XYZ file of C-alpha atoms in Angstrom:
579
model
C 36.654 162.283 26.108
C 37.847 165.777 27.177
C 41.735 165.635 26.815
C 42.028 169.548 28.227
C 41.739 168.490 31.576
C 44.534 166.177 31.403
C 46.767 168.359 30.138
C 48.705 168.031 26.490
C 48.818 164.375 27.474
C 46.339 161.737 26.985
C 46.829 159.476 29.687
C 46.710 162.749 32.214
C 50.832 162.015 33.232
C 52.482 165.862 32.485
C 53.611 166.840 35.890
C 52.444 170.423 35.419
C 49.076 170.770 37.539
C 47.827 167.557 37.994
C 50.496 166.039 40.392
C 51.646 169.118 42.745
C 49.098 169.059 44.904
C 48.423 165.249 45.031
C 51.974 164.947 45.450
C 52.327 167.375 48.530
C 49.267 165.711 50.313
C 50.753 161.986 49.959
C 54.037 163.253 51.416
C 52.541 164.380 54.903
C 50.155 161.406 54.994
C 52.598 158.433 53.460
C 56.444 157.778 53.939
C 59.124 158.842 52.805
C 60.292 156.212 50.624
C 56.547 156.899 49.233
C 57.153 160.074 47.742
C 60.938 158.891 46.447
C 58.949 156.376 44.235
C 56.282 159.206 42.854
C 59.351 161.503 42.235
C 60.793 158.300 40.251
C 57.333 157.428 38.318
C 56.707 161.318 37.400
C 60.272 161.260 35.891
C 59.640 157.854 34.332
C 56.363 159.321 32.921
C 57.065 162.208 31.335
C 58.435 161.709 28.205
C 55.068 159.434 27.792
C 53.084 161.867 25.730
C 50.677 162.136 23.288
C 51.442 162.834 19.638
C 49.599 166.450 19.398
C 51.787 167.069 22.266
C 54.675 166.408 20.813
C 54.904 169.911 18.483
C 54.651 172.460 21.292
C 57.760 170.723 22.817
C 60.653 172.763 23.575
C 64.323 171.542 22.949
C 65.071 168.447 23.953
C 66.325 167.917 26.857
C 69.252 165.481 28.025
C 69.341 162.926 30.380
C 72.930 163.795 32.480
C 73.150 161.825 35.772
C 73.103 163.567 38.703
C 74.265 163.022 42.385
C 71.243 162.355 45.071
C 71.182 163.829 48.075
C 69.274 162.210 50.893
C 67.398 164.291 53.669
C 66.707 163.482 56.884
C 62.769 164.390 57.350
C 61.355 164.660 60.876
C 58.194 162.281 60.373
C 56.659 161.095 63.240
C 54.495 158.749 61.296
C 57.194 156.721 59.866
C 58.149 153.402 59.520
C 58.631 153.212 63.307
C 55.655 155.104 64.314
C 51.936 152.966 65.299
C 50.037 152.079 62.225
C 46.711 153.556 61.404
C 47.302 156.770 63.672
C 45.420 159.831 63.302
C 47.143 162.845 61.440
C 45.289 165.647 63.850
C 46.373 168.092 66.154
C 48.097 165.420 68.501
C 50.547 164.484 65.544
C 52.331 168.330 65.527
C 53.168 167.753 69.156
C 54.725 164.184 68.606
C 56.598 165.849 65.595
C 59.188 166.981 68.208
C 59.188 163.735 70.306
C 62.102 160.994 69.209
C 60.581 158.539 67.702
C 58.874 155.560 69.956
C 60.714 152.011 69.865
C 59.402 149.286 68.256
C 57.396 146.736 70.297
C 58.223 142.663 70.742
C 55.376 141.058 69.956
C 53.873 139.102 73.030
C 55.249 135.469 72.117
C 54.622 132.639 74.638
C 57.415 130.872 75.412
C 57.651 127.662 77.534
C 60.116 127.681 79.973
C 60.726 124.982 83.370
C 60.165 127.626 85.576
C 56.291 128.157 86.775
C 54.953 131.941 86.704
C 53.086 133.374 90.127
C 50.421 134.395 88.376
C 49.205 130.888 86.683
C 45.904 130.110 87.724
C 44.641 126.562 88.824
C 42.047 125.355 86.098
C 38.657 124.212 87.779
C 37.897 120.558 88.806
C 39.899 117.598 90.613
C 43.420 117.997 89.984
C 44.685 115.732 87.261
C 47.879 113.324 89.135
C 49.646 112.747 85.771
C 48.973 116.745 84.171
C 47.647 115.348 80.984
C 45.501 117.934 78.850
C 44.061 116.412 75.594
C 42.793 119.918 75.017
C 44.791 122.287 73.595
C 42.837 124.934 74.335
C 41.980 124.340 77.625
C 45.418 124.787 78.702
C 46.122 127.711 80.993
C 48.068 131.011 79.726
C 51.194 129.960 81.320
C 53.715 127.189 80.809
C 52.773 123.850 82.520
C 54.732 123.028 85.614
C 57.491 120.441 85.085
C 57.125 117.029 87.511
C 58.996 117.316 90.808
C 62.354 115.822 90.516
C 64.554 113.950 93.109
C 67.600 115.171 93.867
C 70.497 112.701 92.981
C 71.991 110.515 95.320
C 75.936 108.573 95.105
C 74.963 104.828 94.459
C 76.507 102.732 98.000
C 76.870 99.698 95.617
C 79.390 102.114 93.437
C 81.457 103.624 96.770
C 81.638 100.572 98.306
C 82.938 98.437 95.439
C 86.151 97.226 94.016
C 87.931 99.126 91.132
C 86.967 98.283 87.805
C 89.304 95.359 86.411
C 89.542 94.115 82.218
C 86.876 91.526 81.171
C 89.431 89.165 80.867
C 90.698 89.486 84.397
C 87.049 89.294 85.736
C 86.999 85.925 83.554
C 90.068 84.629 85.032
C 89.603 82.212 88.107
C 91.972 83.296 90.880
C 93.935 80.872 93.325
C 94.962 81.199 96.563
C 97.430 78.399 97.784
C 99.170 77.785 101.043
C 101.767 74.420 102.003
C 101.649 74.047 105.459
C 101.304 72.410 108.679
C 104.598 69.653 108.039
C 105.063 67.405 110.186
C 106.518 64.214 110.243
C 104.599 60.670 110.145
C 105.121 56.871 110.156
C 107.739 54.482 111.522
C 111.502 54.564 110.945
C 111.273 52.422 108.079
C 108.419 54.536 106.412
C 108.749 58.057 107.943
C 107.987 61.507 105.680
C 107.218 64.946 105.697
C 102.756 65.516 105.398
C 102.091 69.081 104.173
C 98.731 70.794 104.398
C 97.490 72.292 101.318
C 94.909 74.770 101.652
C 93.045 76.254 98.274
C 91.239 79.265 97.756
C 89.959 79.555 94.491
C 86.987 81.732 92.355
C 87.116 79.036 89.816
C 83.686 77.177 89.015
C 85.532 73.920 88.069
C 86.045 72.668 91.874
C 83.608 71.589 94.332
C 84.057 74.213 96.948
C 85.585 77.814 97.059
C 88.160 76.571 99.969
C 89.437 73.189 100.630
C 92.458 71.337 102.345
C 94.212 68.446 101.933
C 97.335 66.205 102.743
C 99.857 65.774 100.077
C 103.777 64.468 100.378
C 106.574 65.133 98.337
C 106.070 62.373 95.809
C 102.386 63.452 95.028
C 103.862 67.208 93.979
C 106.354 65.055 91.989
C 103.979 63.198 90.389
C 102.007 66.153 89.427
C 105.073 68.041 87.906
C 106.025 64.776 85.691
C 101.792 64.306 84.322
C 101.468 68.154 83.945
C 104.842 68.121 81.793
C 103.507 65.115 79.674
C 100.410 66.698 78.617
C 101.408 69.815 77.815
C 104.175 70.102 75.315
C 106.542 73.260 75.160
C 104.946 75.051 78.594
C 107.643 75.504 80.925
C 105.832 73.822 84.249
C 107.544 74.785 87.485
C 109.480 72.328 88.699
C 109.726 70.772 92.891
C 112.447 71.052 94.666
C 114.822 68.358 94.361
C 115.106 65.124 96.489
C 117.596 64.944 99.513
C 118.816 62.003 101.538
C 120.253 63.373 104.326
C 119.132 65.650 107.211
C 115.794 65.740 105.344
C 113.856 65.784 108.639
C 116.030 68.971 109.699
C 113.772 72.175 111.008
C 115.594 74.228 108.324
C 115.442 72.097 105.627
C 111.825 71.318 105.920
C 110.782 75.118 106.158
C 112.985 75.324 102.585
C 111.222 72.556 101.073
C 107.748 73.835 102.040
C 108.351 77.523 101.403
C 109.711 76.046 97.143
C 106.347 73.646 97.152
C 103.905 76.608 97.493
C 105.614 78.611 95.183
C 105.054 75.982 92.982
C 101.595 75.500 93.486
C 101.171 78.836 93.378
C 103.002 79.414 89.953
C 101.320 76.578 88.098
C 97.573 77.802 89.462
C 98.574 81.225 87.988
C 99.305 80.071 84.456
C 96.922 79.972 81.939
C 97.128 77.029 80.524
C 98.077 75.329 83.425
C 95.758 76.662 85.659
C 93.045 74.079 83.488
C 94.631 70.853 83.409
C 92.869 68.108 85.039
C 95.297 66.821 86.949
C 96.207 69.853 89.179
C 92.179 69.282 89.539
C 92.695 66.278 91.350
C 95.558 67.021 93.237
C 94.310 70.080 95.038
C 90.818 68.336 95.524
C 90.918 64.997 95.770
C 90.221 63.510 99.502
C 91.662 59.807 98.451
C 94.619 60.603 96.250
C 96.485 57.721 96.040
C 93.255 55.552 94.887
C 92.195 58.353 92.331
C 95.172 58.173 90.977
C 95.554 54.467 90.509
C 92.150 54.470 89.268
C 93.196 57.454 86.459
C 96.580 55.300 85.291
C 93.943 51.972 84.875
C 91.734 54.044 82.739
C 94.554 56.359 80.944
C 97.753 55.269 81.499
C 100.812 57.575 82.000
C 102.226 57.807 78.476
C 106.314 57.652 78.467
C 108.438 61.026 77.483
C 109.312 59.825 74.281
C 105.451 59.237 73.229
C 103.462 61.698 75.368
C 103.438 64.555 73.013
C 102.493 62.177 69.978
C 101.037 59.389 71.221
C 97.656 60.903 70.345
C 98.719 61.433 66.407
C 99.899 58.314 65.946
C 103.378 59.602 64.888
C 106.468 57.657 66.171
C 109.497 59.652 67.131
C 113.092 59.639 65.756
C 115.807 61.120 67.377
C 118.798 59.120 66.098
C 120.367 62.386 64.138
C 121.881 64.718 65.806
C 119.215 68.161 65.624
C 120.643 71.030 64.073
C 118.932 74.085 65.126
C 117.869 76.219 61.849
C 115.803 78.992 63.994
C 118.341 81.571 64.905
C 115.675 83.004 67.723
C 115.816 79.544 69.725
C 119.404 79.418 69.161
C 120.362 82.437 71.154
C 117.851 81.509 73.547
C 119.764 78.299 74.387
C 122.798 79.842 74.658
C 121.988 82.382 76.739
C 119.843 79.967 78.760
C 123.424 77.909 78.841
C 124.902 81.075 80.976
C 122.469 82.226 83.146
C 122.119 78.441 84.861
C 126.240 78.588 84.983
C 125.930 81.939 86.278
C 122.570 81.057 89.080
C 124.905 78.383 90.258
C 127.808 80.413 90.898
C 126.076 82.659 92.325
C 124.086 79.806 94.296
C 127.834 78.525 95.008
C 128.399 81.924 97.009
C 125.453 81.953 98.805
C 125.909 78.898 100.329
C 129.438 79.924 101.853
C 128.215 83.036 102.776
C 125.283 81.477 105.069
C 127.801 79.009 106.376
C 129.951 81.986 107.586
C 126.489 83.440 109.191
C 126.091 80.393 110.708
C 129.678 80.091 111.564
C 129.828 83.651 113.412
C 126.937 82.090 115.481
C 128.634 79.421 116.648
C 131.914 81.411 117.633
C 129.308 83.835 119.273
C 128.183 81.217 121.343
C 131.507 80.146 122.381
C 132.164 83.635 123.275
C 129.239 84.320 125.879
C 129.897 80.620 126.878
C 133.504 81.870 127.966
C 132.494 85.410 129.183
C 129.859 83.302 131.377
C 132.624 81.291 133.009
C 134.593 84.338 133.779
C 132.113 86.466 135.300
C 131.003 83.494 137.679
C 134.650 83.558 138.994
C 135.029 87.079 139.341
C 134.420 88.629 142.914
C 133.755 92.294 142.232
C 130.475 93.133 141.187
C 131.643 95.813 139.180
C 133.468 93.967 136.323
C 131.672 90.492 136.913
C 128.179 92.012 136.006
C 129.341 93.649 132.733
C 131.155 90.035 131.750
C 127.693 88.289 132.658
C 125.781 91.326 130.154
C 128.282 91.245 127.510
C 127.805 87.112 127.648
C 124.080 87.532 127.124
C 124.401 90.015 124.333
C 126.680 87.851 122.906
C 123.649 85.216 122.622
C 121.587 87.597 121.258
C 123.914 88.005 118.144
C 124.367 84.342 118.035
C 120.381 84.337 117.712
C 120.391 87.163 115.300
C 122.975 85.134 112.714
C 121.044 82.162 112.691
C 117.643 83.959 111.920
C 119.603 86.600 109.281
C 121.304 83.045 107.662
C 117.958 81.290 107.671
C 115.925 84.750 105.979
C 119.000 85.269 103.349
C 117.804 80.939 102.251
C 114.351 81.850 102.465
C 114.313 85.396 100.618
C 117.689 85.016 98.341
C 118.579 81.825 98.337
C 115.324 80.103 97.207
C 114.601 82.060 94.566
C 118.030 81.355 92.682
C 117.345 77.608 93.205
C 113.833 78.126 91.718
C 115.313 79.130 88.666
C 118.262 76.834 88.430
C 115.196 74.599 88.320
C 113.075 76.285 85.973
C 116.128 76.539 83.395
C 116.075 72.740 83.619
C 112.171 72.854 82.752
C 112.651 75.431 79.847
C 115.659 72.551 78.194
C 112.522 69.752 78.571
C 110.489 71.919 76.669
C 113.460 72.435 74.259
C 113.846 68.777 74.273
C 110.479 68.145 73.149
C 110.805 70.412 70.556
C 113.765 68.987 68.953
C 111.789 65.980 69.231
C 108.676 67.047 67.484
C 110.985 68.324 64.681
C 112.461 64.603 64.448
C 109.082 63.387 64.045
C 107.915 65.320 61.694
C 110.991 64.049 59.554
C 110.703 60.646 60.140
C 106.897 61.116 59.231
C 108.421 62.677 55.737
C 110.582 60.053 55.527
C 107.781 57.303 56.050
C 106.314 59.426 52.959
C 108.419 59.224 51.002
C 108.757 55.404 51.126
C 104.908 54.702 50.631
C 104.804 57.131 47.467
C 107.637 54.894 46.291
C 106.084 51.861 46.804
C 102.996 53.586 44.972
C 104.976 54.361 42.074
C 106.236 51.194 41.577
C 102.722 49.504 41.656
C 101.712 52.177 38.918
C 104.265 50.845 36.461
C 103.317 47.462 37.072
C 99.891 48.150 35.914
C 96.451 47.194 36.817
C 97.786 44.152 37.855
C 97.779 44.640 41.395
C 94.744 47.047 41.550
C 93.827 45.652 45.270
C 97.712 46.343 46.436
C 97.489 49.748 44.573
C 94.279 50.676 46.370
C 95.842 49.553 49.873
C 99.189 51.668 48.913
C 96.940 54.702 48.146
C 95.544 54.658 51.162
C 98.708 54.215 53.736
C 100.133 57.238 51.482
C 96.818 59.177 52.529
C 97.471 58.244 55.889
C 100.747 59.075 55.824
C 100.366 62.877 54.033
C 98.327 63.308 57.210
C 100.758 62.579 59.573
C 103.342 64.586 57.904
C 100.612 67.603 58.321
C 100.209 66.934 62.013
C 103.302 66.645 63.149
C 104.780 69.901 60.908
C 101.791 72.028 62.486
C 102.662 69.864 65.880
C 105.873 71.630 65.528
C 105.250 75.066 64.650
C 102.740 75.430 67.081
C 105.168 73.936 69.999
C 107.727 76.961 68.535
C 105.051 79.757 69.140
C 103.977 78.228 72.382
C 107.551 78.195 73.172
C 108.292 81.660 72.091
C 105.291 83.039 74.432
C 106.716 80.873 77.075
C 110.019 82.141 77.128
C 108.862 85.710 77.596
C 106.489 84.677 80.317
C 109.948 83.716 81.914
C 111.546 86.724 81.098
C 109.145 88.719 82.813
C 108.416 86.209 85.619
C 112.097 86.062 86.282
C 112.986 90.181 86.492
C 110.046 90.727 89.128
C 110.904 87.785 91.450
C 114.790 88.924 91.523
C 113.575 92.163 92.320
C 111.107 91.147 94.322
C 113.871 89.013 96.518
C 115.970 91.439 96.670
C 114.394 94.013 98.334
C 113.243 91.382 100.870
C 117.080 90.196 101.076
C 118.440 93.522 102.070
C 115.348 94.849 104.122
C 116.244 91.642 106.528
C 120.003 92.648 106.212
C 119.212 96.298 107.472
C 116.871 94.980 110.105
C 119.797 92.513 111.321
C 121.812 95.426 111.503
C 119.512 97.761 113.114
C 119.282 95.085 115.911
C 122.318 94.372 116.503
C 123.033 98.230 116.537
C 120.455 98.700 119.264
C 121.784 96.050 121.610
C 125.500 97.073 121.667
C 124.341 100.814 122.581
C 121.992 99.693 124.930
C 125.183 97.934 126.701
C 127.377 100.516 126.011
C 124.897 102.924 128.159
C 125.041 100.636 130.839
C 128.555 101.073 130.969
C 128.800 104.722 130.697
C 126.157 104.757 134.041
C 129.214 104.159 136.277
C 127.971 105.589 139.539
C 125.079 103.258 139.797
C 126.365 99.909 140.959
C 122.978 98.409 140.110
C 122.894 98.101 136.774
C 124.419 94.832 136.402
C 123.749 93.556 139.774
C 121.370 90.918 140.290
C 120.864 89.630 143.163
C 122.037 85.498 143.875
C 119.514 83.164 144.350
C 121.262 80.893 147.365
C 119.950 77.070 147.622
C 120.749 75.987 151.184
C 119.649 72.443 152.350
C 116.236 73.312 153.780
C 115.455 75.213 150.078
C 115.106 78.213 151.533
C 115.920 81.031 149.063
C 119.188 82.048 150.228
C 122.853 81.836 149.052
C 123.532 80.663 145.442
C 125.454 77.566 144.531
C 128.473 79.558 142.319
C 131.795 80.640 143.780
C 130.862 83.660 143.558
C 127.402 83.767 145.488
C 129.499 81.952 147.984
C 132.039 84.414 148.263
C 129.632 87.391 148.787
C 127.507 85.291 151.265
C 130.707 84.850 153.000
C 131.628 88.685 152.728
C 127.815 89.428 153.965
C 128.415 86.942 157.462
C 131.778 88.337 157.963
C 130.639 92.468 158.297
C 127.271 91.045 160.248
């Protein structure tokens, strides 16, 4: 091995003569970061030497850290410039060119959109553009399916607004009372309503139905509907009334308070299911239905209704003490409104009396206006008399109908209540009457666990009696269960009740009213309209016309001719005398 060539070095690394040259050629042909890395592996390398080397080594030399400076080197054949290109006489003239940008590679991308220049592939068309083939594809993306615009569904415009599920659940009713009129002898004789029934509920026969009901059957229906359900506040009839119950007004009161009634009970939710108001809207033969339902289920009394079905027999001899402070203020606040709805009742009444009143002193008026103006030979002051007598019957007309609307709108609506407060002190009734049965159950208890407890000391003496004692204290134990949870259920029904009222109660009021003083300012407006329409007649003095209207005369042959007053006789007689 001939070391000489190499230099002092045996592995050939001293940067003397051997890596000049080499190192000038690989910085025009490679890059710059290229040559960096030789610069780093010939300073890396040189302290590598051999040992004979090592004597003709000068000082040595100290390794002191230096700053770099970095050059910027025109290469056209950089990093950025096209691989593999030839270092000839072209690259001196690209030297002073910037350097090209760097080139996307050509990446297909699907996109929806078709290009123009996809070709159709050979053959029949495929209807469903399924290629199995991947290969066979063509160069562009595939064209998405056509796609319908979107039309507004008609079923969605046309529809109803979206209500809860359990509204959609709930069967609606629609009830009217009509149609009264009066039927049988003088003996027998009563009011027949017409109730009509629209209803979404899947219990009845038919979506719409009438019948013929008279006030006893909506009694009868109140008093079975209280009886079998305990603590809900059923609205009540009207009440009964022995005279002038035929009267026009009187009848149109009654019927207006009977479909409110209807109406009320169909809309509660409890109510709404009972049986009974089943076969009162629906049934053709009432009377015989019903007769036929007491045979097979006879009408349990007040005092066992509610318990009748548990066995449990009710006290009521103490006086009930109310422990729940809740019910408590109830009653006594229930206690002032029904003092305060009859007072206010009370007022009513004397207020459409004076309507009705005003009516009859406005008849009496036109009456005597009448008389005058028939008496009265100028035409001038006779016809206004004879105007201001009809207008006077028009505000006669207009008290009755504003006395009658202030019953109907007002007036009803306070006697509902008064009524309903008597329903809500039943249901309070029956409470304090659970409560006594559930004590007297207690107190039955308590006897047969005495009895038992006697028997025990005696021994197995009387093991038969002992057995039979067991078992009425078993039986017993259960009634005390039913009639406690009896009670406390009755209390929450109650409580849920009484805010149904609450609520119930604030949007009729309101709900009247409005309606009470919208037929007030209509009244008004009315009568405000027919005095100016006279007073304009008055103020059109020069025409003589405007009250004049000309007599109707009944001579002997009936000819139309003079009039049979004084004073179509007088002018008649004023007419033959200027002829």
């Amino acid at each position: 091995m001939d070391l000489g060539d190499a230099g002092d070095s045996p592995w050939g690394d001293v940067p003397s003569q051997s890596t000049s040259k080499p190192a000038a050629s690989g910085a025009a042909q490679g890059s710059l970061p290229s040559t960096q890395d030789s610069e780093s592996s010939q300073q890396s390398q040189a302290p590598i030497k051999s040992p004979g080397a090592r004597a003709t080594r000068g000082p040595v030399r100290r390794l002191v850290a230096q700053p770099t400076k970095l050059e910027a080197v025109d290469d056209p054949l950089g990093p950025l410039g096209p691989l593999g290109g030839n270092g000839g006489p072209g690259a001196d003239s690209q030297a002073d060119e910037p350097p090209a940008p760097p080139l996307k590679e050509q990446v297909v991308i699907r996109t929806t959109m078709p290009q123009a220049s996809q070709q159709k592939r050979p053959g029949p068309a495929d209807p469903h553009n399924l290629d199995d083939d991947e290969y066979d594809r063509p160069a562009g993306p595939r064209a998405p399916p056509p796609v319908q615009a979107a039309q507004p569904s008609p079923v969605r415009a046309s529809g109803q607004p979206s209500v809860s599920v359990e509204q959609a659940a709930k069967p609606s009713f629609h009830i009217t009372v009509g149609d009264p009129h009066k039927v049988g002898d003088l003996t027998s004789s009563h009011i027949v309503y017409s109730v009509r029934t629209r209803t979404t509920s899947k219990g009845y026969k038919q979506p719409e139905f009438e019948v013929k009901r008279r006030y006893r059957d909506f009694l009868w229906l109140y008093t079975t509907m209280h009886g079998n359900n305990p603590g809900v506040v059923v609205p009540p009839p009207p009440e009964k009334q022995a005279l002038n119950r035929f009267e026009s007004n009187f009848v149109e009161s009654r019927r207006a308070a009977l479909e409110k009634m209807l109406n009320k009970i169909a809309a509660h939710p409890t109510l709404q299911h009972d049986s009974d108001l089943k076969l009162f809207l629906e049934s053709e033969a009432f009377n015989v239905d019903v007769k036929h339902k007491e045979r097979k289920e006879p009408i349990p009394s007040e005092s066992k209704g509610m318990f009748g079905t548990f066995g449990i027999s009710v006290g009521g001899g103490s006086k009930f003490v109310e422990q729940d402070d809740w019910f408590h203020d109830r009653r006594v606040y229930l206690d002032a409104l029904e003092n305060q709805l009859k007072a206010l009742m009370k007022s009513m009444d004397t207020m459409v009396n004076q309507r009705k009143a005003m009516a009859e002193s406005a008849a009496d008026f036109s009456a005597s206006l009448h008389a005058l103006s028939t008496v009265e030979l100028s035409p001038t002051l006779s016809g206004p008399l004879d105007a201001l007598s009809e207008l006077q019957l028009t505000i006669r007309d207009v008290y009755d109908r504003q006395a009658q609307q202030d019953v109907l709108t007002f007036g009803i609506t306070i006697d509902e209540y008064i009524r309903l407060i008597g329903s809500v002190k039943q249901a309070f009734s029956q409470r304090q009457k659970a409560f006594h049965s559930w004590h007297s159950a207690e107190n039955e208890l308590q006897k047969r666990k005495t009895s038992q407890e006697k028997l025990l000391r005696q021994g197995r003496s009387q093991q038969d009696r002992l057995n039979q004692v067991g078992a009425e204290v078993a039986d017993a134990e259960r009634k005390v269960h039913q009639a406690r949870l009896l009670f406390e259920d009755m209390g929450r029904l109650m409580r849920a009740e009484l805010d149904r009222f609450e609520r119930e109660k604030v949007e009729d009021f309101k709900s009247s009213v409005e309606t009470f003083l919208e037929s007030a300012v209509e009244a008004q407006k009315e009568l405000i309209e027919k005095w100016e329409t006279f007073l304009m007649q008055l103020d059109a003095e020069d025409d003589e016309t405007v009250f004049y209207r000309p007599p109707v005369i009944r001579t002997v042959d009936k000819t139309p001719g003079r009039g049979d007053t004084a004073v179509d006789r007088a002018r008649a007689t004023i007419d033959e005398d200027s002829d």
